[in-house]
PDB file of C-alpha atoms in Angstrom:
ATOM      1  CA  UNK A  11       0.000   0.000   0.000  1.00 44.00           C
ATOM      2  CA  UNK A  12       1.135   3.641  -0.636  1.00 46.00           C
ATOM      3  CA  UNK A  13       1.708   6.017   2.045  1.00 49.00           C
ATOM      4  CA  UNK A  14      -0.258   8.810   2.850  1.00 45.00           C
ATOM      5  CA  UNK A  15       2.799  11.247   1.645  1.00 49.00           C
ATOM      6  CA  UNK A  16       3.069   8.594  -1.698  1.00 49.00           C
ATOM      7  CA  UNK A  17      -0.535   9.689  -2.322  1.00 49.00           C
ATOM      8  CA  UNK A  18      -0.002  13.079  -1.204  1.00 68.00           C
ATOM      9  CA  UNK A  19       2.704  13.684  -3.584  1.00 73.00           C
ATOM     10  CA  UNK A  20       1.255  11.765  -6.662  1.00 75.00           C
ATOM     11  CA  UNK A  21      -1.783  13.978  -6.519  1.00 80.00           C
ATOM     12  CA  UNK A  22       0.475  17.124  -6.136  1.00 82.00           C
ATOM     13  CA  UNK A  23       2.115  16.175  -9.444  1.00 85.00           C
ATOM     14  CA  UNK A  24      -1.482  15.420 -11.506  1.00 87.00           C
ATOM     15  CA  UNK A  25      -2.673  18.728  -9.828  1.00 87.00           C
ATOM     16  CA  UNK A  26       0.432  20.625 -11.317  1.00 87.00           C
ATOM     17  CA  UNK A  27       0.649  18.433 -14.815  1.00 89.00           C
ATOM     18  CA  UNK A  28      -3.522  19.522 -15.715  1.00 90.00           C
ATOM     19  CA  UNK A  29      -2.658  22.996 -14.672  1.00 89.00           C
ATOM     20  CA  UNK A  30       0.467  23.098 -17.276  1.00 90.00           C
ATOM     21  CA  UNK A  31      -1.915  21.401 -19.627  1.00 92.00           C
ATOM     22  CA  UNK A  32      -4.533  24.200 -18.952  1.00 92.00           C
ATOM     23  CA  UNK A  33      -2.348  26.669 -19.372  1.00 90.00           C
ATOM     24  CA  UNK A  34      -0.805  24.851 -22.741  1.00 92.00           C
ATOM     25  CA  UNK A  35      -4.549  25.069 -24.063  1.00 94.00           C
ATOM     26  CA  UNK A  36      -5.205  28.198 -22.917  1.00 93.00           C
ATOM     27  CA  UNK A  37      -2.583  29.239 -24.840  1.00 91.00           C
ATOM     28  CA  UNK A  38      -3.077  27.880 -27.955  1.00 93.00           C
ATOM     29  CA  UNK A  39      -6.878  28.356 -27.894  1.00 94.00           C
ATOM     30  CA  UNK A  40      -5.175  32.494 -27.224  1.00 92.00           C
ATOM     31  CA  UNK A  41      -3.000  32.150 -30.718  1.00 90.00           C
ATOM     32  CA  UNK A  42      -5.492  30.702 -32.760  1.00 92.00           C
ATOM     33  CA  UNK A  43      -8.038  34.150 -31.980  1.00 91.00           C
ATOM     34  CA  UNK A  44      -5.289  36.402 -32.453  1.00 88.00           C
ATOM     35  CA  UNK A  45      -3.847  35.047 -36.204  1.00 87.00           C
ATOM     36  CA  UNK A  46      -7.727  34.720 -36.841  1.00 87.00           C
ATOM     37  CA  UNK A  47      -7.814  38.229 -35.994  1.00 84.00           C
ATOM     38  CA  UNK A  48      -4.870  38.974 -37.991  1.00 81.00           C
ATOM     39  CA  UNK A  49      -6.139  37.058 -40.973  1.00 82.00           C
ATOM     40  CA  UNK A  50      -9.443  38.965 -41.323  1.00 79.00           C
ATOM     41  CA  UNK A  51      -7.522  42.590 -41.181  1.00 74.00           C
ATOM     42  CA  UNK A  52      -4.827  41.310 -43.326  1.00 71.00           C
ATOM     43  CA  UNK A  53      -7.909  40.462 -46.057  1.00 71.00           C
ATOM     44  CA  UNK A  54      -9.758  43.524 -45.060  1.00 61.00           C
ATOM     45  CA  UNK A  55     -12.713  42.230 -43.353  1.00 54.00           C
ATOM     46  CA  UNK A  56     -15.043  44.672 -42.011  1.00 52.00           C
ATOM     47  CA  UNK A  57     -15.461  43.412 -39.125  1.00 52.00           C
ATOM     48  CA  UNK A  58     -13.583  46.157 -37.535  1.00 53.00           C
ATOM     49  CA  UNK A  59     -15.968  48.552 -39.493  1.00 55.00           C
ATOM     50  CA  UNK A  60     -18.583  48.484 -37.370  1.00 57.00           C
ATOM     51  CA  UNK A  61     -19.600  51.136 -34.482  1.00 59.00           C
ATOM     52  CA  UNK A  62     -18.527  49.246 -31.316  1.00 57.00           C
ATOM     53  CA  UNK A  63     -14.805  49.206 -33.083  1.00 56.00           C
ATOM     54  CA  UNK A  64     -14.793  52.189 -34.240  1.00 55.00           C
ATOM     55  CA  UNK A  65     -10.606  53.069 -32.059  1.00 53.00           C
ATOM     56  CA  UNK A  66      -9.820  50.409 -34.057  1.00 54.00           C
ATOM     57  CA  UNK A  67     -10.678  52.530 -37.439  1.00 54.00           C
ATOM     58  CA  UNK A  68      -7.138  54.194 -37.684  1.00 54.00           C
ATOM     59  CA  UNK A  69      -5.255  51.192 -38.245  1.00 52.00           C
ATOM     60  CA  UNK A  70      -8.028  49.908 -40.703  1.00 52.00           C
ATOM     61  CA  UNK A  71      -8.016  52.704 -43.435  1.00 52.00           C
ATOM     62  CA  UNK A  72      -7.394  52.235 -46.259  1.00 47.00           C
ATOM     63  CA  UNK A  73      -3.854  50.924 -47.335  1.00 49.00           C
ATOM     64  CA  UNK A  74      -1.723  48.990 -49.691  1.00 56.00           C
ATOM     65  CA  UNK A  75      -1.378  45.107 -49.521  1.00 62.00           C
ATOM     66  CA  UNK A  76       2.014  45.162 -48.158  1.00 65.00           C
ATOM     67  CA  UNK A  77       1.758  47.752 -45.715  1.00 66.00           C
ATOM     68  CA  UNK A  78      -1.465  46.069 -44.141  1.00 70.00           C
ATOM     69  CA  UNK A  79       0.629  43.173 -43.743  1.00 72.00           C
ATOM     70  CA  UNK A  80       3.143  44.472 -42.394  1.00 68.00           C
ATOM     71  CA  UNK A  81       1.414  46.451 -39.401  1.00 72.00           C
ATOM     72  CA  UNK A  82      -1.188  43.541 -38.340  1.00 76.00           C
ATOM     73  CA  UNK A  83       1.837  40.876 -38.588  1.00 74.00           C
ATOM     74  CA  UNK A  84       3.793  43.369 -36.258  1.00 71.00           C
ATOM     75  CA  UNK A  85       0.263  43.749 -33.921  1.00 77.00           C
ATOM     76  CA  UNK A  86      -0.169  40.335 -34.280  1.00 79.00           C
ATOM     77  CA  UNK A  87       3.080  39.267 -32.936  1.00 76.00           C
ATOM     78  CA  UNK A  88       3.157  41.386 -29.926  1.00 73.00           C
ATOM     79  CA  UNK A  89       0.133  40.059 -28.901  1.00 81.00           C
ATOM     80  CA  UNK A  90       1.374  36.742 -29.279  1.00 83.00           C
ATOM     81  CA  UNK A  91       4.353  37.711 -27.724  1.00 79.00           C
ATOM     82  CA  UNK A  92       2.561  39.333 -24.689  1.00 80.00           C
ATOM     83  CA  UNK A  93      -0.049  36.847 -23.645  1.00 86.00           C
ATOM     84  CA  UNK A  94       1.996  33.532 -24.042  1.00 86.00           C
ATOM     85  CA  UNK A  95       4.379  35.153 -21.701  1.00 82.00           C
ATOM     86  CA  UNK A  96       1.827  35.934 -19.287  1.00 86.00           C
ATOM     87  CA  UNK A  97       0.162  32.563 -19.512  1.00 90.00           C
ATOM     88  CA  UNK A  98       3.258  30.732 -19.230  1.00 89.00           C
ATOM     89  CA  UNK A  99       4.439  32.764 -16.299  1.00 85.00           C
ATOM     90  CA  UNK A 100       0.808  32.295 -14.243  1.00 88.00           C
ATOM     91  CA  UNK A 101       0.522  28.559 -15.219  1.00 89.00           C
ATOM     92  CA  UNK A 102       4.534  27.750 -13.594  1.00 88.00           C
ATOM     93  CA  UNK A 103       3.457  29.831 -10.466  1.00 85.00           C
ATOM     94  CA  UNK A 104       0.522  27.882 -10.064  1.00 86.00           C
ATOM     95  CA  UNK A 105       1.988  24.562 -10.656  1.00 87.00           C
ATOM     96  CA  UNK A 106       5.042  25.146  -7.666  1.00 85.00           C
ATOM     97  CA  UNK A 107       2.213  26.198  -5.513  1.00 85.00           C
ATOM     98  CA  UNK A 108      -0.054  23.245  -6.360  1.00 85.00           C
ATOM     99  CA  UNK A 109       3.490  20.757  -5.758  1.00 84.00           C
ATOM    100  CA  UNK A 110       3.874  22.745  -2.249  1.00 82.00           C
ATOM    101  CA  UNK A 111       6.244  25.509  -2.744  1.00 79.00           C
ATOM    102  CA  UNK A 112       6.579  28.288  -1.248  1.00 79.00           C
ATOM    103  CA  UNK A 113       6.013  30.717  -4.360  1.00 74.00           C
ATOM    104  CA  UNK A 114       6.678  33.758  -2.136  1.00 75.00           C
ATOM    105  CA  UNK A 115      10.182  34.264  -2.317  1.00 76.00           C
ATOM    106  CA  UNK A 116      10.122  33.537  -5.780  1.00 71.00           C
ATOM    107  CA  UNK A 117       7.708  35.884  -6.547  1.00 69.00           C
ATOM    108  CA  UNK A 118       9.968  38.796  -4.439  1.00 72.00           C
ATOM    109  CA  UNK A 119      13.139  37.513  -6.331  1.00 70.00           C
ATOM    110  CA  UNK A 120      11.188  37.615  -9.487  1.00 67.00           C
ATOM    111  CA  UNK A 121      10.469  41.282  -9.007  1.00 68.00           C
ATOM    112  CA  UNK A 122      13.579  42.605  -8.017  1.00 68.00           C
ATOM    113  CA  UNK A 123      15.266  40.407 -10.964  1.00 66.00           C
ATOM    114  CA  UNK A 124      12.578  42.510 -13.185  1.00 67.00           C
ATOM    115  CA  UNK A 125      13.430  45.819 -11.813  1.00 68.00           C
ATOM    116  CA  UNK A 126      16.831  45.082 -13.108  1.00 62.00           C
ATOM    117  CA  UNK A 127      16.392  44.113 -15.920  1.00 64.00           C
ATOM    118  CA  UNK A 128      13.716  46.719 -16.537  1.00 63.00           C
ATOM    119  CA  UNK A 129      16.556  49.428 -15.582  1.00 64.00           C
ATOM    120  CA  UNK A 130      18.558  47.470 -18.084  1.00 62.00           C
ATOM    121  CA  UNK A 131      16.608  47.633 -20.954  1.00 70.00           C
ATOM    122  CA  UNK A 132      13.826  50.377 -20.276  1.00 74.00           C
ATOM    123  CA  UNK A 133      15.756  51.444 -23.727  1.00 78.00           C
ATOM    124  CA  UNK A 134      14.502  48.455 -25.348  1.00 78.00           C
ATOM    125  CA  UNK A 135      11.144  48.687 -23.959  1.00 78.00           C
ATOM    126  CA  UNK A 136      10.620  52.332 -24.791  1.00 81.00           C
ATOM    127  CA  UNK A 137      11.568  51.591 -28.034  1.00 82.00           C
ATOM    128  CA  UNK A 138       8.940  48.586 -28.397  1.00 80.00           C
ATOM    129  CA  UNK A 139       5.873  51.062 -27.044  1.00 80.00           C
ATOM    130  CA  UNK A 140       6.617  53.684 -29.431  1.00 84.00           C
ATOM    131  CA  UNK A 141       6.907  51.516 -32.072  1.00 82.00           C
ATOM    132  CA  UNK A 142       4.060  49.766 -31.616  1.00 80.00           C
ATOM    133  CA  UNK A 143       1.692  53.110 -31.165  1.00 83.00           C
ATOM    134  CA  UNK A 144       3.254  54.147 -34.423  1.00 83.00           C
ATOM    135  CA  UNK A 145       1.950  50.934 -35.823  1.00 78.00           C
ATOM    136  CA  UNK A 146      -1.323  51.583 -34.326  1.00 77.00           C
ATOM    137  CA  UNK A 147      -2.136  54.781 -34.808  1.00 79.00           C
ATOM    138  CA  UNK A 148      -0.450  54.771 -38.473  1.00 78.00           C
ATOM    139  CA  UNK A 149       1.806  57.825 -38.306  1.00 84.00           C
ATOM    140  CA  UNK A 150       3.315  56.197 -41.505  1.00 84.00           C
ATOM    141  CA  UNK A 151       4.122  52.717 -43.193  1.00 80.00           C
ATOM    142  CA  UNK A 152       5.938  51.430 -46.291  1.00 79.00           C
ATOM    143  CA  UNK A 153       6.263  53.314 -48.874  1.00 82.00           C
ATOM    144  CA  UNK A 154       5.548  56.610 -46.788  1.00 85.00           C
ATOM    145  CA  UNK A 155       7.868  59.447 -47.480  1.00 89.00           C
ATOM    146  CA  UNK A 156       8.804  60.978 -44.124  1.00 90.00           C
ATOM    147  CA  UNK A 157      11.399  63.246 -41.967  1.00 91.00           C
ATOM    148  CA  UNK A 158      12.985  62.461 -39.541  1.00 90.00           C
ATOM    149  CA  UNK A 159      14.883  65.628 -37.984  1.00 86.00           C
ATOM    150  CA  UNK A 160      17.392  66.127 -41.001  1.00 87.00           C
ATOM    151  CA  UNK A 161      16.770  62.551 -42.564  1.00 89.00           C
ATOM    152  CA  UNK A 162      14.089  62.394 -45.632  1.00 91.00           C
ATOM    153  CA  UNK A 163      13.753  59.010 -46.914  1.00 92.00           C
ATOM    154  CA  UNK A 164      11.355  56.409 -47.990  1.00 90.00           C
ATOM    155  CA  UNK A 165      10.239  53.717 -45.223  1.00 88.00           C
ATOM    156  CA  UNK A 166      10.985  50.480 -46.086  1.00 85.00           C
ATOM    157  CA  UNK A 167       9.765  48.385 -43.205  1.00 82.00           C
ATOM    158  CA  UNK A 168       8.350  49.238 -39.642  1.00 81.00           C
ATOM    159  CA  UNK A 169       9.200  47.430 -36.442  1.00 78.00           C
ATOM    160  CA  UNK A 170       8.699  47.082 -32.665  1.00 75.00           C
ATOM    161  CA  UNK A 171      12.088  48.863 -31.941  1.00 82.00           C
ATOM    162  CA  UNK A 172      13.362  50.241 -35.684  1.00 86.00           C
ATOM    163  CA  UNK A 173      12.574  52.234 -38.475  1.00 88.00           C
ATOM    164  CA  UNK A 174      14.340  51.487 -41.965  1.00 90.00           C
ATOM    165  CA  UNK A 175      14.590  53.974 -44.409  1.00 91.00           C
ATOM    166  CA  UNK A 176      16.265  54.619 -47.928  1.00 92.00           C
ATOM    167  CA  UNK A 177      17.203  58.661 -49.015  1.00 91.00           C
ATOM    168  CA  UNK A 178      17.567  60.016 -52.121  1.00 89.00           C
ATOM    169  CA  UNK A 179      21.249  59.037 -52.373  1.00 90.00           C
ATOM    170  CA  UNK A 180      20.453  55.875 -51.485  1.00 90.00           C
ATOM    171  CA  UNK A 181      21.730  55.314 -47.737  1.00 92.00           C
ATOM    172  CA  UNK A 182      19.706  53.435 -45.644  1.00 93.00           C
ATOM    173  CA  UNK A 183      19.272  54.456 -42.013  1.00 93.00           C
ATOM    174  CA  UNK A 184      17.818  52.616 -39.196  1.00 93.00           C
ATOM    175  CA  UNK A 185      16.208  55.052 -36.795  1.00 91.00           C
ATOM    176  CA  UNK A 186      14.866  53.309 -33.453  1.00 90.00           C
ATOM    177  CA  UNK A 187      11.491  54.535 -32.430  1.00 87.00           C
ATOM    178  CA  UNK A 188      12.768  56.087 -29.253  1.00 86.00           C
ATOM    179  CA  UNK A 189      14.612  58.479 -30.568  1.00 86.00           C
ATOM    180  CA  UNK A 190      11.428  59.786 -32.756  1.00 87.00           C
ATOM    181  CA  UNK A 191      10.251  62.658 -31.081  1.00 86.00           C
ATOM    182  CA  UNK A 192       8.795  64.493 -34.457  1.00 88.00           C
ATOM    183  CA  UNK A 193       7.943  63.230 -37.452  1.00 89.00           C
ATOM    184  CA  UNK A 194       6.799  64.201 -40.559  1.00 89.00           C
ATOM    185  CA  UNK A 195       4.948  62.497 -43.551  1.00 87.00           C
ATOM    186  CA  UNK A 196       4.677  64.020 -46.600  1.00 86.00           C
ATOM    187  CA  UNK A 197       2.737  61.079 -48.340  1.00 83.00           C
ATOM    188  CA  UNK A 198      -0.409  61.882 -46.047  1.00 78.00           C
ATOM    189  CA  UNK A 199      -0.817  65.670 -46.201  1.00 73.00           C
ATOM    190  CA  UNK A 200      -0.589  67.898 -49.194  1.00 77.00           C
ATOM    191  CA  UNK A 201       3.640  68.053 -49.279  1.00 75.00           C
ATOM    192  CA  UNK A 202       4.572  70.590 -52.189  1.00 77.00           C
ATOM    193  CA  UNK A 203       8.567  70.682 -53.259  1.00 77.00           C
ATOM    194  CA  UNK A 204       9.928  74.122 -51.789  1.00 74.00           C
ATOM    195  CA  UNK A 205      11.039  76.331 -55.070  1.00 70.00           C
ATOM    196  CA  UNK A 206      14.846  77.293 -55.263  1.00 59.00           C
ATOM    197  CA  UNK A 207      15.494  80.835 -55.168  1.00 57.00           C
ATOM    198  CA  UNK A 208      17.102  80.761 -58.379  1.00 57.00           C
ATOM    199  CA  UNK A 209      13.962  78.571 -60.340  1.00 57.00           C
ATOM    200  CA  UNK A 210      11.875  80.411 -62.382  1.00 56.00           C
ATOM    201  CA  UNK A 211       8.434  80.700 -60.573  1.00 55.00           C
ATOM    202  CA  UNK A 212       6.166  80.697 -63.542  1.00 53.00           C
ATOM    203  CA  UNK A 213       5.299  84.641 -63.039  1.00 53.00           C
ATOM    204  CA  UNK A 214       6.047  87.491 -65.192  1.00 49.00           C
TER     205      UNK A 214
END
């Protein structure tokens, strides 16, 4: 026969193994609504049209193939990114608790170990916010002409942390989003070429 403790422990381990499975189908039940989501703004859908989503309306104007792809792939994966790291984390607390440990000082070492590393990269992370609310709110995309303090290019891709861009002479900078405090985008407004002082103006 199996000792109380035996039993004790074998029940601790099934409690912690369907919690890791919960979590695993939590997760992937999670993934499979977001690229659904991603899907039907990648195709257009207007399911985003409607009243009740109408903050969602700036992203959803009307854009080019490849720049709609672009900015729901880079939504997409944050969101991915964001809630299987939050799943995972909750689900491994729970299981140590539900084997009998004492998640307390893991939970105080855990947030002092963040605080350092969110000292460490708060760089990183600024840059991943900003770029993301430039993705959101679409300040500009591929094929956009924009400045950038004294850079004027066209944007070739968009990320979470950097902006590529090609110039007129053909140089490609990489701006990262943090460093973006003005920008502006001549494809959206009404941009009209200054006239040299020295070009005729058309007048008489």
């Amino acid at each position: 026969m199996q000792s109380p403790t035996e039993i004790g422990l074998g029940d601790q381990l099934l409690n912690a193994a369907i919690i890791i499975v919960a979590g695993l189908v939590l997760w992937l039940v999670v993934r499979f609504v977001i690229n659904r989501m991603v899907r039907r703004v990648r195709s257009g859908s207007d399911l985003f049209k409607k009243p009740h989503f109408k903050w969602a309306q700036p992203v959803l104007r009307t854009l080019d193939h490849k720049r709609r792809v672009q900015r729901t792939e880079t939504i997409g994966a944050l969101l991915r990114s964001v809630s299987g790291l939050t799943i995972a984390i909750i689900a491994i607390m729970m299981a140590l608790q539900a084997l009998g440990v004492d998640i307390g000082p893991i939970l105080a070492s855990v947030g002092i170990v963040g605080i350092a590393i969110g000292f460490g990269a708060r760089e990183i992370i600024r840059d991943a916010f900003l770029g993301f609310f430039i993705t959101l709110e679409d300040q500009y995309g591929i094929g956009d002409i924009i400045e950038v303090g004294d850079t004027v290019g066209v944007v070739q891709s968009v990320g979470l942390r950097i902006t590529r861009l090609i110039d007129e002479n053909g140089s490609i900078w990489y701006i990262r989003n943090g460093d973006i405090m003005k920008v502006g985008n001549r494809s959206q407004g009404n941009y009209v070429p200054p006239v040299a002082a020295d070009e005729p103006t058309g007048e008489k």
